mmCIF file of C-alpha atoms in Angstrom:
data_model
loop_
_atom_site.group_PDB
_atom_site.id
_atom_site.type_symbol
_atom_site.label_atom_id
_atom_site.label_comp_id
_atom_site.label_asym_id
_atom_site.label_seq_id
_atom_site.Cartn_x
_atom_site.Cartn_y
_atom_site.Cartn_z
ATOM 1 C CA GLU A 227 -34.584 -4.991 -11.924
ATOM 2 C CA LEU A 228 -31.184 -4.358 -13.515
ATOM 3 C CA ARG A 229 -31.480 -0.587 -12.972
ATOM 4 C CA ASP A 230 -32.539 -1.174 -9.383
ATOM 5 C CA SER A 231 -29.581 -3.496 -8.811
ATOM 6 C CA GLU A 232 -27.145 -1.015 -10.402
ATOM 7 C CA GLY A 233 -28.615 1.778 -8.268
ATOM 8 C CA LYS A 234 -28.054 -0.229 -5.106
ATOM 9 C CA LEU A 235 -24.471 -1.023 -6.098
ATOM 10 C CA ARG A 236 -23.758 2.637 -6.943
ATOM 11 C CA ALA A 237 -25.213 3.707 -3.570
ATOM 12 C CA ILE A 238 -22.966 1.247 -1.750
ATOM 13 C CA LEU A 239 -19.859 2.338 -3.665
ATOM 14 C CA ASP A 240 -20.590 6.050 -3.388
ATOM 15 C CA ASN A 241 -21.165 5.863 0.349
ATOM 16 C CA SER A 242 -18.006 3.907 1.011
ATOM 17 C CA PRO A 243 -15.343 5.963 2.788
ATOM 18 C CA ASN A 244 -12.773 4.266 0.546
ATOM 19 C CA LEU A 245 -11.777 5.176 -2.982
ATOM 20 C CA VAL A 246 -12.988 2.510 -5.411
ATOM 21 C CA PHE A 247 -11.974 2.167 -9.043
ATOM 22 C CA LEU A 248 -12.394 -0.240 -11.935
ATOM 23 C CA LYS A 249 -9.907 -0.445 -14.829
ATOM 24 C CA ASP A 250 -9.802 -2.588 -17.948
ATOM 25 C CA THR A 251 -6.813 -4.857 -18.565
ATOM 26 C CA GLN A 252 -5.048 -2.044 -20.450
ATOM 27 C CA GLY A 253 -5.240 0.195 -17.382
ATOM 28 C CA ARG A 254 -8.032 2.463 -18.660
ATOM 29 C CA TYR A 255 -10.510 3.619 -16.063
ATOM 30 C CA LEU A 256 -14.020 2.221 -16.454
ATOM 31 C CA HIS A 257 -15.566 3.442 -13.202
ATOM 32 C CA ILE A 258 -14.741 5.369 -10.031
ATOM 33 C CA ASN A 259 -16.795 6.149 -6.956
ATOM 34 C CA ARG A 260 -17.663 9.509 -5.410
ATOM 35 C CA GLN A 261 -14.697 9.439 -2.994
ATOM 36 C CA PHE A 262 -12.299 9.027 -5.929
ATOM 37 C CA GLU A 263 -13.963 11.954 -7.697
ATOM 38 C CA ARG A 264 -13.531 14.147 -4.620
ATOM 39 C CA ALA A 265 -9.940 13.138 -3.918
ATOM 40 C CA PHE A 266 -8.676 13.753 -7.447
ATOM 41 C CA HIS A 267 -11.198 16.339 -8.713
ATOM 42 C CA ILE A 268 -12.271 14.322 -11.728
ATOM 43 C CA SER A 269 -15.721 13.140 -12.711
ATOM 44 C CA ARG A 270 -16.712 9.656 -13.780
ATOM 45 C CA GLU A 271 -17.384 10.954 -17.253
ATOM 46 C CA ALA A 272 -14.016 12.717 -17.547
ATOM 47 C CA ILE A 273 -11.965 9.772 -16.295
ATOM 48 C CA ALA A 274 -13.478 7.178 -18.639
ATOM 49 C CA GLY A 275 -10.772 5.788 -20.903
ATOM 50 C CA LYS A 276 -7.916 7.587 -19.138
ATOM 51 C CA THR A 277 -4.963 5.788 -17.579
ATOM 52 C CA ASP A 278 -2.893 6.583 -14.510
ATOM 53 C CA LYS A 279 -0.347 8.289 -16.794
ATOM 54 C CA ASP A 280 -3.069 10.805 -17.720
ATOM 55 C CA LEU A 281 -3.836 11.585 -14.065
ATOM 56 C CA PHE A 282 -0.722 11.206 -11.944
ATOM 57 C CA PRO A 283 2.989 12.077 -12.041
ATOM 58 C CA ALA A 284 4.991 9.549 -14.105
ATOM 59 C CA GLU A 285 6.714 7.803 -11.187
ATOM 60 C CA GLN A 286 3.458 7.413 -9.307
ATOM 61 C CA ALA A 287 1.591 6.166 -12.398
ATOM 62 C CA GLU A 288 4.327 3.607 -13.072
ATOM 63 C CA ALA A 289 4.130 2.277 -9.496
ATOM 64 C CA PHE A 290 0.347 1.882 -9.813
ATOM 65 C CA ARG A 291 0.685 0.070 -13.143
ATOM 66 C CA ILE A 292 3.331 -2.312 -11.803
ATOM 67 C CA ASN A 293 0.956 -3.407 -9.036
ATOM 68 C CA ASP A 294 -1.949 -3.639 -11.488
ATOM 69 C CA LEU A 295 0.104 -5.903 -13.747
ATOM 70 C CA LYS A 296 0.997 -8.191 -10.835
ATOM 71 C CA VAL A 297 -2.711 -8.762 -10.266
ATOM 72 C CA LEU A 298 -3.539 -9.165 -13.949
ATOM 73 C CA GLN A 299 -0.661 -11.557 -14.626
ATOM 74 C CA ALA A 300 -1.184 -13.729 -11.542
ATOM 75 C CA GLY A 301 -4.987 -13.521 -11.653
ATOM 76 C CA VAL A 302 -5.122 -13.240 -7.869
ATOM 77 C CA PRO A 303 -5.783 -10.414 -5.399
ATOM 78 C CA LEU A 304 -2.940 -8.244 -4.114
ATOM 79 C CA GLU A 305 -2.752 -5.867 -1.177
ATOM 80 C CA CYS A 306 -0.103 -3.173 -1.440
ATOM 81 C CA GLU A 307 0.866 0.206 -0.076
ATOM 82 C CA GLU A 308 0.713 3.058 -2.581
ATOM 83 C CA VAL A 309 1.251 6.809 -2.371
ATOM 84 C CA ALA A 310 -0.881 9.270 -4.348
ATOM 85 C CA LEU A 311 -0.463 13.022 -4.489
ATOM 86 C CA GLN A 312 -3.617 14.914 -3.439
ATOM 87 C CA ASP A 313 -4.322 18.609 -2.803
ATOM 88 C CA ASP A 314 -2.922 18.542 0.712
ATOM 89 C CA GLY A 315 0.136 16.460 -0.171
ATOM 90 C CA PRO A 316 0.973 12.786 -0.534
ATOM 91 C CA HIS A 317 -1.485 10.248 0.866
ATOM 92 C CA THR A 318 -0.401 6.727 1.744
ATOM 93 C CA SER A 319 -2.988 4.007 1.255
ATOM 94 C CA ILE A 320 -3.415 0.293 1.535
ATOM 95 C CA VAL A 321 -4.854 -0.745 -1.806
ATOM 96 C CA SER A 322 -6.648 -4.051 -2.302
ATOM 97 C CA LYS A 323 -6.545 -4.897 -5.998
ATOM 98 C CA PHE A 324 -8.271 -7.918 -7.445
ATOM 99 C CA PRO A 325 -9.033 -9.336 -10.896
ATOM 100 C CA LEU A 326 -12.549 -9.582 -12.295
ATOM 101 C CA PHE A 327 -13.554 -12.476 -14.541
ATOM 102 C CA ASP A 328 -16.535 -12.781 -16.860
ATOM 103 C CA GLY A 329 -18.929 -15.754 -16.874
ATOM 104 C CA GLU A 330 -16.550 -17.733 -19.099
ATOM 105 C CA GLY A 331 -13.574 -17.221 -16.798
ATOM 106 C CA ASN A 332 -11.865 -14.553 -18.907
ATOM 107 C CA LEU A 333 -10.094 -11.748 -17.083
ATOM 108 C CA TYR A 334 -11.652 -8.457 -18.159
ATOM 109 C CA ALA A 335 -10.883 -5.897 -15.457
ATOM 110 C CA LEU A 336 -9.184 -4.984 -12.237
ATOM 111 C CA CYS A 337 -10.925 -3.471 -9.227
ATOM 112 C CA GLY A 338 -9.206 -1.523 -6.477
ATOM 113 C CA ILE A 339 -10.346 -0.444 -3.045
ATOM 114 C CA THR A 340 -8.125 2.157 -1.423
ATOM 115 C CA THR A 341 -7.977 2.779 2.335
ATOM 116 C CA ASP A 342 -6.140 5.973 3.283
ATOM 117 C CA ILE A 343 -3.687 5.343 6.136
ATOM 118 C CA THR A 344 -1.920 8.719 6.014
ATOM 119 C CA GLN A 345 -3.120 9.830 9.462
ATOM 120 C CA ARG A 346 -2.423 6.406 10.958
ATOM 121 C CA LYS A 347 1.137 6.511 9.646
ATOM 122 C CA ALA A 348 1.597 10.066 10.981
ATOM 123 C CA MET A 349 0.315 8.985 14.407
ATOM 124 C CA GLY A 350 2.670 5.999 14.361
ATOM 125 C CA LYS A 351 5.596 8.273 13.548
ATOM 126 C CA ALA A 352 4.614 10.705 16.329
ATOM 127 C CA LEU A 353 4.325 7.804 18.773
ATOM 128 C CA ARG A 354 7.787 6.494 17.827
ATOM 129 C CA GLN A 355 9.247 9.981 18.271
ATOM 130 C CA ALA A 356 7.564 10.348 21.691
ATOM 131 C CA GLU A 357 8.869 6.940 22.748
ATOM 132 C CA GLU A 358 12.395 7.888 21.630
ATOM 133 C CA LYS A 359 12.151 11.152 23.567
ATOM 134 C CA TYR A 360 10.908 9.337 26.677
ATOM 135 C CA ARG A 361 13.639 6.702 26.360
ATOM 136 C CA ASP A 362 16.287 9.431 26.001
ATOM 137 C CA ILE A 363 15.023 11.244 29.114
ATOM 138 C CA PHE A 364 14.783 7.957 31.048
ATOM 139 C CA ASN A 365 18.281 6.803 30.098
ATOM 140 C CA ASN A 366 20.016 10.164 30.574
ATOM 141 C CA ALA A 367 18.309 11.400 33.761
ATOM 142 C CA VAL A 368 20.627 12.031 36.720
ATOM 143 C CA GLU A 369 17.917 10.831 39.119
ATOM 144 C CA GLY A 370 17.214 7.166 39.599
ATOM 145 C CA ILE A 371 14.038 6.099 37.852
ATOM 146 C CA PHE A 372 12.498 2.658 38.116
ATOM 147 C CA GLN A 373 9.355 0.621 37.635
ATOM 148 C CA THR A 374 8.466 -2.352 39.846
ATOM 149 C CA THR A 375 5.810 -5.005 40.216
ATOM 150 C CA PRO A 376 3.442 -4.745 43.217
ATOM 151 C CA GLY A 377 5.760 -7.306 44.854
ATOM 152 C CA GLY A 378 8.794 -5.038 44.487
ATOM 153 C CA ARG A 379 10.511 -6.800 41.578
ATOM 154 C CA PHE A 380 12.208 -4.403 39.158
ATOM 155 C CA LEU A 381 10.632 -4.231 35.707
ATOM 156 C CA SER A 382 12.889 -1.449 34.480
ATOM 157 C CA ALA A 383 15.485 0.929 35.871
ATOM 158 C CA ASN A 384 17.587 3.642 34.357
ATOM 159 C CA PRO A 385 21.420 3.727 34.362
ATOM 160 C CA ALA A 386 21.491 6.394 37.094
ATOM 161 C CA LEU A 387 19.655 4.094 39.544
ATOM 162 C CA ALA A 388 21.950 1.203 38.669
ATOM 163 C CA ARG A 389 25.008 3.372 39.479
ATOM 164 C CA MET A 390 23.424 4.620 42.717
ATOM 165 C CA CYS A 391 22.891 1.014 43.791
ATOM 166 C CA GLY A 392 26.475 0.021 42.920
ATOM 167 C CA TYR A 393 25.793 -1.903 39.701
ATOM 168 C CA ALA A 394 27.696 -1.514 36.453
ATOM 169 C CA SER A 395 24.536 -1.768 34.314
ATOM 170 C CA THR A 396 20.777 -1.998 34.519
ATOM 171 C CA GLU A 397 20.992 -5.601 33.281
ATOM 172 C CA GLU A 398 23.267 -6.526 36.203
ATOM 173 C CA MET A 399 20.862 -4.845 38.598
#
């Protein structure tokens, strides 16, 4: 029954799209899932007993440990944004870290579930840049540009239209 239960848990963890890790209170890795192995090219056997300082650049490892310690000291979950260097460059993730307690209420480990938001952040940046470009074109066009409600009420107008209509600003218009 125990082996069956462990097999089910391993299947769930290994099929998660997120990186999952378990560390003891000293920051030594106890377990990682398949996604973690793939992302950092390290096996479960090879990572056992290692710390972030053994795997990541010093600054990155220190940032991870600071967040780990916040969870361990407070004994409550924490969600934070962390950056980890992978083969194709830095990846930004939302990491949910939470303490694990034994049957007697003693803190014995920390678990983390990492959701990669690198693409989402890149899309957000591209969207902001596109909006800035649009806003620049809108505000600096020599033609009058406007947006109205079906009833003809102005929702927005550019400075050129305001000038054409004899107003000093779009707000006045």
